[in-house]
Amino acid sequence: MIGSKQELAVLLSKLKAFENPDPALEQYPTDSEVAAQVLWEAHMKGDIEHRTITDFGCGTGVLGIGALALGAKSVVFIEIDPRVFPTLMENIYLLEQETSEKYSNYQIIQGNIEAYDVPSQVILQNPPFGTKKEHADIPFLHKAIELAPVVYTMHKLSTESFLVERVNELGGRVTDRYELKFPLKNTMPQHTRDIERIDVVCLRIES
Ligand code: SAH
């Protein structure tokens, strides 16, 4: 099993990203350093090991795969776009190679998270931020709070106060917040020294 945040970041950096991302679905992967940071915080809080975890809008699987590597009891990967599944499967295979372990404690489901109704102990999600469709992250927030007592959810920092109000209305409580910088790779011309970053917040919610 993975023993440090750095080891986790190295493992996650080897995973493949979306091959043909669909802008309408806001298919931006969580950067490996950022994913390792969030997963390690969650791990330290006892929210990963031996927990049943669901990765909502899993994409190529970085969050759920990190959870498997940290000793989750089980992980359910849910994604609306079946085109991502070959890469997800490759990434799980890569996890097995890197950790010399075989994982049979996961499930992959194609579907809309809005129609999903199986509870778990923890939900991890980096939903669409709503840059294409305003508030596209809100159905994710509703569903996650409905189905799990602990949720880690990433959003644009600028929407935080709006989101915290929604969380409170839904009977949830923000217990922790982590400010993150998402590097937007491949969006800048080569040889530019500053990588463009967007300010993101990850909220830990209990309900
Ligand atoms: N969790 C991955 C991907 C984030 S991008 C990561 O952290 O790298 C958001 C993902 O949510 C995309 O793969 C997109 O296809 C998926 N998605 C968007 N709307 C969805 C919905 N309603 N139900 C399930 N998945 C959805």
PDB file of N, CA and C and ligand atoms in Angstrom, residues 18 25-30 55-59 62-63 78-81 111-114 126-128 140, ligand 1:
ATOM      1  N   PHE A  18      -7.779  12.059 -20.314  1.00  0.00           N
ATOM      2  CA  PHE A  18      -8.788  11.911 -21.365  1.00  0.00           C
ATOM      3  C   PHE A  18      -8.137  11.929 -22.747  1.00  0.00           C
ATOM      4  N   LEU A  25     -18.993  18.255 -21.534  1.00  0.00           N
ATOM      5  CA  LEU A  25     -19.053  17.529 -20.261  1.00  0.00           C
ATOM      6  C   LEU A  25     -17.970  18.018 -19.289  1.00  0.00           C
ATOM      7  N   GLU A  26     -17.229  19.050 -19.710  1.00  0.00           N
ATOM      8  CA  GLU A  26     -16.147  19.619 -18.891  1.00  0.00           C
ATOM      9  C   GLU A  26     -15.191  18.535 -18.406  1.00  0.00           C
ATOM     10  N   GLN A  27     -14.661  17.791 -19.367  1.00  0.00           N
ATOM     11  CA  GLN A  27     -13.773  16.678 -19.017  1.00  0.00           C
ATOM     12  C   GLN A  27     -12.341  17.156 -18.795  1.00  0.00           C
ATOM     13  N   TYR A  28     -12.126  17.725 -17.635  1.00  0.00           N
ATOM     14  CA  TYR A  28     -10.781  18.137 -17.239  1.00  0.00           C
ATOM     15  C   TYR A  28     -10.341  17.245 -16.091  1.00  0.00           C
ATOM     16  N   PRO A  29      -9.241  16.525 -16.235  1.00  0.00           N
ATOM     17  CA  PRO A  29      -8.817  15.647 -15.139  1.00  0.00           C
ATOM     18  C   PRO A  29      -8.264  16.447 -13.966  1.00  0.00           C
ATOM     19  N   THR A  30      -8.394  15.896 -12.778  1.00  0.00           N
ATOM     20  CA  THR A  30      -7.739  16.507 -11.622  1.00  0.00           C
ATOM     21  C   THR A  30      -6.249  16.248 -11.771  1.00  0.00           C
ATOM     22  N   ASP A  55     -16.807   7.347  -6.715  1.00  0.00           N
ATOM     23  CA  ASP A  55     -16.154   8.416  -7.480  1.00  0.00           C
ATOM     24  C   ASP A  55     -17.171   8.884  -8.528  1.00  0.00           C
ATOM     25  N   PHE A  56     -17.779  10.044  -8.266  1.00  0.00           N
ATOM     26  CA  PHE A  56     -18.842  10.582  -9.131  1.00  0.00           C
ATOM     27  C   PHE A  56     -18.239  11.321 -10.323  1.00  0.00           C
ATOM     28  N   GLY A  57     -18.625  10.947 -11.533  1.00  0.00           N
ATOM     29  CA  GLY A  57     -18.054  11.585 -12.729  1.00  0.00           C
ATOM     30  C   GLY A  57     -16.579  11.256 -12.771  1.00  0.00           C
ATOM     31  N   CYS A  58     -16.294   9.941 -12.744  1.00  0.00           N
ATOM     32  CA  CYS A  58     -14.917   9.483 -12.480  1.00  0.00           C
ATOM     33  C   CYS A  58     -13.941   9.814 -13.602  1.00  0.00           C
ATOM     34  N   GLY A  59     -14.445  10.018 -14.831  1.00  0.00           N
ATOM     35  CA  GLY A  59     -13.517  10.266 -15.925  1.00  0.00           C
ATOM     36  C   GLY A  59     -12.516   9.137 -16.036  1.00  0.00           C
ATOM     37  N   VAL A  62      -8.790   9.132 -11.631  1.00  0.00           N
ATOM     38  CA  VAL A  62      -7.701   9.480 -10.708  1.00  0.00           C
ATOM     39  C   VAL A  62      -8.126   9.442  -9.235  1.00  0.00           C
ATOM     40  N   LEU A  63      -9.331   9.909  -8.914  1.00  0.00           N
ATOM     41  CA  LEU A  63      -9.730   9.968  -7.497  1.00  0.00           C
ATOM     42  C   LEU A  63      -9.995   8.567  -6.947  1.00  0.00           C
ATOM     43  N   ILE A  78     -18.389   5.975 -11.360  1.00  0.00           N
ATOM     44  CA  ILE A  78     -19.579   6.266 -12.171  1.00  0.00           C
ATOM     45  C   ILE A  78     -19.274   7.376 -13.164  1.00  0.00           C
ATOM     46  N   GLU A  79     -19.647   7.139 -14.410  1.00  0.00           N
ATOM     47  CA  GLU A  79     -19.336   8.108 -15.457  1.00  0.00           C
ATOM     48  C   GLU A  79     -20.405   8.021 -16.555  1.00  0.00           C
ATOM     49  N   ILE A  80     -20.805   9.187 -17.049  1.00  0.00           N
ATOM     50  CA  ILE A  80     -21.861   9.238 -18.066  1.00  0.00           C
ATOM     51  C   ILE A  80     -21.327   8.901 -19.459  1.00  0.00           C
ATOM     52  N   ASP A  81     -20.047   9.163 -19.694  1.00  0.00           N
ATOM     53  CA  ASP A  81     -19.478   9.029 -21.042  1.00  0.00           C
ATOM     54  C   ASP A  81     -18.677   7.729 -21.181  1.00  0.00           C
ATOM     55  N   GLY A 111     -23.450   5.779 -16.337  1.00  0.00           N
ATOM     56  CA  GLY A 111     -24.748   6.377 -16.074  1.00  0.00           C
ATOM     57  C   GLY A 111     -24.615   7.801 -15.584  1.00  0.00           C
ATOM     58  N   ASN A 112     -25.785   8.398 -15.456  1.00  0.00           N
ATOM     59  CA  ASN A 112     -25.877   9.765 -14.957  1.00  0.00           C
ATOM     60  C   ASN A 112     -25.945   9.703 -13.434  1.00  0.00           C
ATOM     61  N   ILE A 113     -25.100  10.453 -12.761  1.00  0.00           N
ATOM     62  CA  ILE A 113     -25.118  10.422 -11.289  1.00  0.00           C
ATOM     63  C   ILE A 113     -26.493  10.843 -10.747  1.00  0.00           C
ATOM     64  N   GLU A 114     -27.236  11.635 -11.540  1.00  0.00           N
ATOM     65  CA  GLU A 114     -28.547  12.104 -11.049  1.00  0.00           C
ATOM     66  C   GLU A 114     -29.537  10.952 -10.891  1.00  0.00           C
ATOM     67  N   ASN A 126     -14.969  15.602  -8.605  1.00  0.00           N
ATOM     68  CA  ASN A 126     -14.516  16.832  -9.241  1.00  0.00           C
ATOM     69  C   ASN A 126     -15.503  17.054 -10.381  1.00  0.00           C
ATOM     70  N   PRO A 127     -16.678  17.603 -10.072  1.00  0.00           N
ATOM     71  CA  PRO A 127     -17.730  17.698 -11.092  1.00  0.00           C
ATOM     72  C   PRO A 127     -17.437  18.796 -12.099  1.00  0.00           C
ATOM     73  N   PRO A 128     -18.215  18.833 -13.199  1.00  0.00           N
ATOM     74  CA  PRO A 128     -18.117  19.992 -14.091  1.00  0.00           C
ATOM     75  C   PRO A 128     -18.315  21.255 -13.244  1.00  0.00           C
ATOM     76  N   PHE A 140     -24.609  17.441  -8.748  1.00  0.00           N
ATOM     77  CA  PHE A 140     -23.603  16.575  -8.116  1.00  0.00           C
ATOM     78  C   PHE A 140     -23.618  16.780  -6.598  1.00  0.00           C
TER      79      PHE A 140
HETATM   80  N1  SAH B   1     -13.217  12.806 -11.722  1.00  0.00           N
HETATM   81  C1  SAH B   1     -12.320  12.926 -12.863  1.00  0.00           C
HETATM   82  C2  SAH B   1     -12.960  13.694 -14.023  1.00  0.00           C
HETATM   83  C3  SAH B   1     -13.376  15.117 -13.750  1.00  0.00           C
HETATM   84  S1  SAH B   1     -14.144  15.884 -15.162  1.00  0.00           S
HETATM   85  C4  SAH B   1     -11.053  13.597 -12.397  1.00  0.00           C
HETATM   86  O1  SAH B   1     -11.057  14.107 -11.285  1.00  0.00           O
HETATM   87  O2  SAH B   1     -10.084  13.621 -13.143  1.00  0.00           O
HETATM   88  C5  SAH B   1     -15.889  15.657 -14.846  1.00  0.00           C
HETATM   89  C6  SAH B   1     -16.375  14.275 -15.302  1.00  0.00           C
HETATM   90  O3  SAH B   1     -17.776  14.173 -14.980  1.00  0.00           O
HETATM   91  C7  SAH B   1     -16.260  14.052 -16.794  1.00  0.00           C
HETATM   92  O4  SAH B   1     -15.629  12.816 -17.045  1.00  0.00           O
HETATM   93  C8  SAH B   1     -17.721  14.030 -17.288  1.00  0.00           C
HETATM   94  O5  SAH B   1     -17.926  13.211 -18.424  1.00  0.00           O
HETATM   95  C9  SAH B   1     -18.451  13.511 -16.055  1.00  0.00           C
HETATM   96  N2  SAH B   1     -19.868  13.875 -15.982  1.00  0.00           N
HETATM   97  C10 SAH B   1     -20.426  15.067 -16.298  1.00  0.00           C
HETATM   98  N3  SAH B   1     -21.747  15.059 -16.033  1.00  0.00           N
HETATM   99  C11 SAH B   1     -22.035  13.821 -15.518  1.00  0.00           C
HETATM  100  C12 SAH B   1     -23.226  13.199 -15.029  1.00  0.00           C
HETATM  101  N4  SAH B   1     -24.380  13.859 -14.999  1.00  0.00           N
HETATM  102  N5  SAH B   1     -23.161  11.933 -14.570  1.00  0.00           N
HETATM  103  C13 SAH B   1     -21.970  11.260 -14.574  1.00  0.00           C
HETATM  104  N6  SAH B   1     -20.815  11.791 -15.014  1.00  0.00           N
HETATM  105  C14 SAH B   1     -20.835  13.058 -15.487  1.00  0.00           C
END
